[in-house]
């Protein structure tokens, strides 16, 4: 493959990445499906000399690219969520009920069930736990079809203001006024908020797998279990969230309320603050020992909470979304190429069983149990009916996060089953992208129509 052909293919792929989301909006096909299949087709061509797609060989590059892509996605998710979280309000915490249930119940159940299944199929306990941890988080990158669209604002702007906004000019201060907005689609909210938080919360279990592998098996748990619980499971989570809130609050004060006009970036409409915030937050959190993924999401939410109805949030979200789309394009093409260049070469029946069980049984069942256990009434924020619960439980998309965690762990410890795990994770992502990508559009539209009919019926009843 010549360099000129590479430029041609890359340009065509970028064009597809730009137009596919709107072109495929009506169809049961996701952009991720098309890009992954395109990558698999490109992989059938001869590679340029020196280009390697073996994840074991290029593990450091895989780790860094996937890490940054997740960070960008987490900042975008944090900015996109309209539902506020006030730690002083019980009603606010209750409105986030699906998120807490998915994180506290569904995620540990998924990790445990995948680990036990892998162990029962003959995989070493440490490798089985690592596989469960890597495959447990739902993906904030590939799950765009079932997530919230972006920050909404309810303003009191005039027609002239609206015209200025459409032309891309910075919003005036009066455009930040208006009534608070909230998520109307609890399914999308639950899946989005879960994806924003569970990438960071998978880290303690990856650490547990590394400790299990290096300390000599299950008999060693007593020697490190308590410290792992206190520091890796609790301490680092608290630090990560605290750092994200602190940095987000400080940057929001500067961008929206600084005494110097040159520092009030919101008035200038400078969207690069979002990228500066994610890099600054991640670096600060990692330096003090917190989970950087959690910090970035918390920072994004804190920025969103400042002047919640300001149009500046849209500007920041748009630039983050564009960068995320470009990074996703690169990863999906490379992953697709790797699949037809041998990354699936070590896949066996055990990996197929684990992937099928995770997508069709383990995650849906864990999600259903977590959401139906003392379920919140469906007419309240955070409440889900039976159909909504089933959809939320099923759409646990696997993706970039799984690649990152496997690359990170394999760089910390030499697992004898590493190539088999790469094959299993790649096949699981392929299965998830195809199944969830095909069903996302019709299922979400069905739920939206039901919600609209219910809203009209309620309005007619009041009349």
PDB file of N, CA, C and O in Angstrom, residues 168-173 175 255-256 261-274 310-319:
ATOM      1  N   UNK A 168     -22.895  31.933  14.812  1.00  0.00           N
ATOM      2  CA  UNK A 168     -21.693  31.488  15.506  1.00  0.00           C
ATOM      3  C   UNK A 168     -21.036  32.558  16.348  1.00  0.00           C
ATOM      4  O   UNK A 168     -19.918  32.381  16.820  1.00  0.00           O
ATOM      5  N   UNK A 169     -21.689  33.706  16.580  1.00  0.00           N
ATOM      6  CA  UNK A 169     -21.079  34.749  17.389  1.00  0.00           C
ATOM      7  C   UNK A 169     -21.223  34.428  18.861  1.00  0.00           C
ATOM      8  O   UNK A 169     -22.119  33.703  19.272  1.00  0.00           O
ATOM      9  N   UNK A 170     -20.343  34.957  19.712  1.00  0.00           N
ATOM     10  CA  UNK A 170     -20.401  34.665  21.135  1.00  0.00           C
ATOM     11  C   UNK A 170     -21.708  35.154  21.738  1.00  0.00           C
ATOM     12  O   UNK A 170     -22.246  36.196  21.353  1.00  0.00           O
ATOM     13  N   UNK A 171     -22.265  34.422  22.688  1.00  0.00           N
ATOM     14  CA  UNK A 171     -23.530  34.807  23.304  1.00  0.00           C
ATOM     15  C   UNK A 171     -23.351  35.984  24.238  1.00  0.00           C
ATOM     16  O   UNK A 171     -22.314  36.171  24.846  1.00  0.00           O
ATOM     17  N   UNK A 172     -24.400  36.786  24.366  1.00  0.00           N
ATOM     18  CA  UNK A 172     -24.396  37.857  25.335  1.00  0.00           C
ATOM     19  C   UNK A 172     -24.751  37.311  26.702  1.00  0.00           C
ATOM     20  O   UNK A 172     -25.246  36.199  26.845  1.00  0.00           O
ATOM     21  N   UNK A 173     -24.538  38.151  27.719  1.00  0.00           N
ATOM     22  CA  UNK A 173     -24.805  37.691  29.077  1.00  0.00           C
ATOM     23  C   UNK A 173     -26.269  37.327  29.282  1.00  0.00           C
ATOM     24  O   UNK A 173     -26.598  36.411  30.024  1.00  0.00           O
ATOM     25  N   UNK A 175     -28.165  35.853  27.411  1.00  0.00           N
ATOM     26  CA  UNK A 175     -28.490  34.541  26.863  1.00  0.00           C
ATOM     27  C   UNK A 175     -28.257  33.437  27.876  1.00  0.00           C
ATOM     28  O   UNK A 175     -28.588  32.291  27.629  1.00  0.00           O
ATOM     29  N   UNK A 255     -13.808  31.591  33.695  1.00  0.00           N
ATOM     30  CA  UNK A 255     -14.427  31.727  32.371  1.00  0.00           C
ATOM     31  C   UNK A 255     -15.713  32.543  32.388  1.00  0.00           C
ATOM     32  O   UNK A 255     -16.021  33.255  31.429  1.00  0.00           O
ATOM     33  N   UNK A 256     -16.484  32.449  33.473  1.00  0.00           N
ATOM     34  CA  UNK A 256     -17.782  33.116  33.513  1.00  0.00           C
ATOM     35  C   UNK A 256     -17.796  34.397  34.356  1.00  0.00           C
ATOM     36  O   UNK A 256     -18.565  35.305  34.070  1.00  0.00           O
ATOM     37  N   UNK A 261     -12.090  41.118  31.834  1.00  0.00           N
ATOM     38  CA  UNK A 261     -12.841  40.691  30.669  1.00  0.00           C
ATOM     39  C   UNK A 261     -12.043  39.740  29.784  1.00  0.00           C
ATOM     40  O   UNK A 261     -12.596  38.819  29.178  1.00  0.00           O
ATOM     41  N   UNK A 262     -10.727  39.926  29.713  1.00  0.00           N
ATOM     42  CA  UNK A 262      -9.895  39.075  28.860  1.00  0.00           C
ATOM     43  C   UNK A 262      -9.889  37.624  29.315  1.00  0.00           C
ATOM     44  O   UNK A 262      -9.565  36.728  28.531  1.00  0.00           O
ATOM     45  N   UNK A 263     -10.222  37.383  30.602  1.00  0.00           N
ATOM     46  CA  UNK A 263     -10.244  36.018  31.126  1.00  0.00           C
ATOM     47  C   UNK A 263     -11.635  35.388  31.079  1.00  0.00           C
ATOM     48  O   UNK A 263     -11.766  34.183  31.316  1.00  0.00           O
ATOM     49  N   UNK A 264     -12.653  36.194  30.777  1.00  0.00           N
ATOM     50  CA  UNK A 264     -14.010  35.647  30.711  1.00  0.00           C
ATOM     51  C   UNK A 264     -14.201  35.000  29.340  1.00  0.00           C
ATOM     52  O   UNK A 264     -14.771  35.584  28.405  1.00  0.00           O
ATOM     53  N   UNK A 265     -13.710  33.778  29.238  1.00  0.00           N
ATOM     54  CA  UNK A 265     -13.716  33.078  27.952  1.00  0.00           C
ATOM     55  C   UNK A 265     -15.126  32.801  27.449  1.00  0.00           C
ATOM     56  O   UNK A 265     -15.344  32.644  26.243  1.00  0.00           O
ATOM     57  N   UNK A 266     -16.092  32.727  28.354  1.00  0.00           N
ATOM     58  CA  UNK A 266     -17.472  32.465  27.931  1.00  0.00           C
ATOM     59  C   UNK A 266     -17.990  33.598  27.057  1.00  0.00           C
ATOM     60  O   UNK A 266     -18.735  33.369  26.101  1.00  0.00           O
ATOM     61  N   UNK A 267     -17.609  34.825  27.382  1.00  0.00           N
ATOM     62  CA  UNK A 267     -18.047  35.958  26.566  1.00  0.00           C
ATOM     63  C   UNK A 267     -17.386  35.928  25.198  1.00  0.00           C
ATOM     64  O   UNK A 267     -17.954  36.395  24.217  1.00  0.00           O
ATOM     65  N   UNK A 268     -16.178  35.392  25.127  1.00  0.00           N
ATOM     66  CA  UNK A 268     -15.467  35.314  23.856  1.00  0.00           C
ATOM     67  C   UNK A 268     -15.890  34.108  23.039  1.00  0.00           C
ATOM     68  O   UNK A 268     -15.602  34.021  21.844  1.00  0.00           O
ATOM     69  N   UNK A 269     -16.548  33.165  23.684  1.00  0.00           N
ATOM     70  CA  UNK A 269     -16.957  31.950  22.984  1.00  0.00           C
ATOM     71  C   UNK A 269     -15.792  31.057  22.623  1.00  0.00           C
ATOM     72  O   UNK A 269     -15.865  30.307  21.640  1.00  0.00           O
ATOM     73  N   UNK A 270     -14.715  31.094  23.409  1.00  0.00           N
ATOM     74  CA  UNK A 270     -13.520  30.286  23.131  1.00  0.00           C
ATOM     75  C   UNK A 270     -13.724  28.854  23.632  1.00  0.00           C
ATOM     76  O   UNK A 270     -13.654  28.598  24.836  1.00  0.00           O
ATOM     77  N   UNK A 271     -13.959  27.893  22.740  1.00  0.00           N
ATOM     78  CA  UNK A 271     -14.309  26.538  23.175  1.00  0.00           C
ATOM     79  C   UNK A 271     -13.128  25.684  23.615  1.00  0.00           C
ATOM     80  O   UNK A 271     -13.328  24.618  24.188  1.00  0.00           O
ATOM     81  N   UNK A 272     -11.894  26.130  23.349  1.00  0.00           N
ATOM     82  CA  UNK A 272     -10.740  25.306  23.690  1.00  0.00           C
ATOM     83  C   UNK A 272     -10.545  25.159  25.193  1.00  0.00           C
ATOM     84  O   UNK A 272      -9.704  24.379  25.631  1.00  0.00           O
ATOM     85  N   UNK A 273     -11.307  25.915  25.979  1.00  0.00           N
ATOM     86  CA  UNK A 273     -11.244  25.726  27.427  1.00  0.00           C
ATOM     87  C   UNK A 273     -11.558  24.288  27.804  1.00  0.00           C
ATOM     88  O   UNK A 273     -10.979  23.746  28.754  1.00  0.00           O
ATOM     89  N   UNK A 274     -12.461  23.642  27.071  1.00  0.00           N
ATOM     90  CA  UNK A 274     -12.835  22.261  27.384  1.00  0.00           C
ATOM     91  C   UNK A 274     -11.638  21.327  27.264  1.00  0.00           C
ATOM     92  O   UNK A 274     -11.434  20.442  28.108  1.00  0.00           O
ATOM     93  N   UNK A 310     -26.087  28.771  29.761  1.00  0.00           N
ATOM     94  CA  UNK A 310     -25.260  29.590  28.881  1.00  0.00           C
ATOM     95  C   UNK A 310     -24.912  28.814  27.607  1.00  0.00           C
ATOM     96  O   UNK A 310     -24.593  27.630  27.644  1.00  0.00           O
ATOM     97  N   UNK A 311     -24.945  29.509  26.483  1.00  0.00           N
ATOM     98  CA  UNK A 311     -24.655  28.871  25.199  1.00  0.00           C
ATOM     99  C   UNK A 311     -23.194  28.428  25.074  1.00  0.00           C
ATOM    100  O   UNK A 311     -22.858  27.650  24.180  1.00  0.00           O
ATOM    101  N   UNK A 312     -22.357  28.912  25.960  1.00  0.00           N
ATOM    102  CA  UNK A 312     -20.938  28.547  25.905  1.00  0.00           C
ATOM    103  C   UNK A 312     -20.739  27.043  26.047  1.00  0.00           C
ATOM    104  O   UNK A 312     -19.805  26.469  25.503  1.00  0.00           O
ATOM    105  N   UNK A 313     -21.629  26.402  26.776  1.00  0.00           N
ATOM    106  CA  UNK A 313     -21.523  24.946  26.946  1.00  0.00           C
ATOM    107  C   UNK A 313     -21.675  24.229  25.604  1.00  0.00           C
ATOM    108  O   UNK A 313     -21.028  23.208  25.366  1.00  0.00           O
ATOM    109  N   UNK A 314     -22.535  24.752  24.760  1.00  0.00           N
ATOM    110  CA  UNK A 314     -22.686  24.154  23.432  1.00  0.00           C
ATOM    111  C   UNK A 314     -21.388  24.274  22.637  1.00  0.00           C
ATOM    112  O   UNK A 314     -20.964  23.337  21.953  1.00  0.00           O
ATOM    113  N   UNK A 315     -20.753  25.434  22.720  1.00  0.00           N
ATOM    114  CA  UNK A 315     -19.510  25.652  21.974  1.00  0.00           C
ATOM    115  C   UNK A 315     -18.433  24.681  22.432  1.00  0.00           C
ATOM    116  O   UNK A 315     -17.731  24.074  21.615  1.00  0.00           O
ATOM    117  N   UNK A 316     -18.287  24.529  23.744  1.00  0.00           N
ATOM    118  CA  UNK A 316     -17.272  23.607  24.261  1.00  0.00           C
ATOM    119  C   UNK A 316     -17.590  22.170  23.864  1.00  0.00           C
ATOM    120  O   UNK A 316     -16.706  21.408  23.480  1.00  0.00           O
ATOM    121  N   UNK A 317     -18.863  21.804  23.962  1.00  0.00           N
ATOM    122  CA  UNK A 317     -19.246  20.437  23.625  1.00  0.00           C
ATOM    123  C   UNK A 317     -18.995  20.136  22.155  1.00  0.00           C
ATOM    124  O   UNK A 317     -18.565  19.035  21.798  1.00  0.00           O
ATOM    125  N   UNK A 318     -19.245  21.092  21.293  1.00  0.00           N
ATOM    126  CA  UNK A 318     -19.060  20.873  19.858  1.00  0.00           C
ATOM    127  C   UNK A 318     -17.604  20.608  19.509  1.00  0.00           C
ATOM    128  O   UNK A 318     -17.295  19.715  18.712  1.00  0.00           O
ATOM    129  N   UNK A 319     -16.670  21.377  20.085  1.00  0.00           N
ATOM    130  CA  UNK A 319     -15.263  21.161  19.750  1.00  0.00           C
ATOM    131  C   UNK A 319     -14.772  19.826  20.305  1.00  0.00           C
ATOM    132  O   UNK A 319     -13.990  19.114  19.662  1.00  0.00           O
TER     133      UNK A 319
END
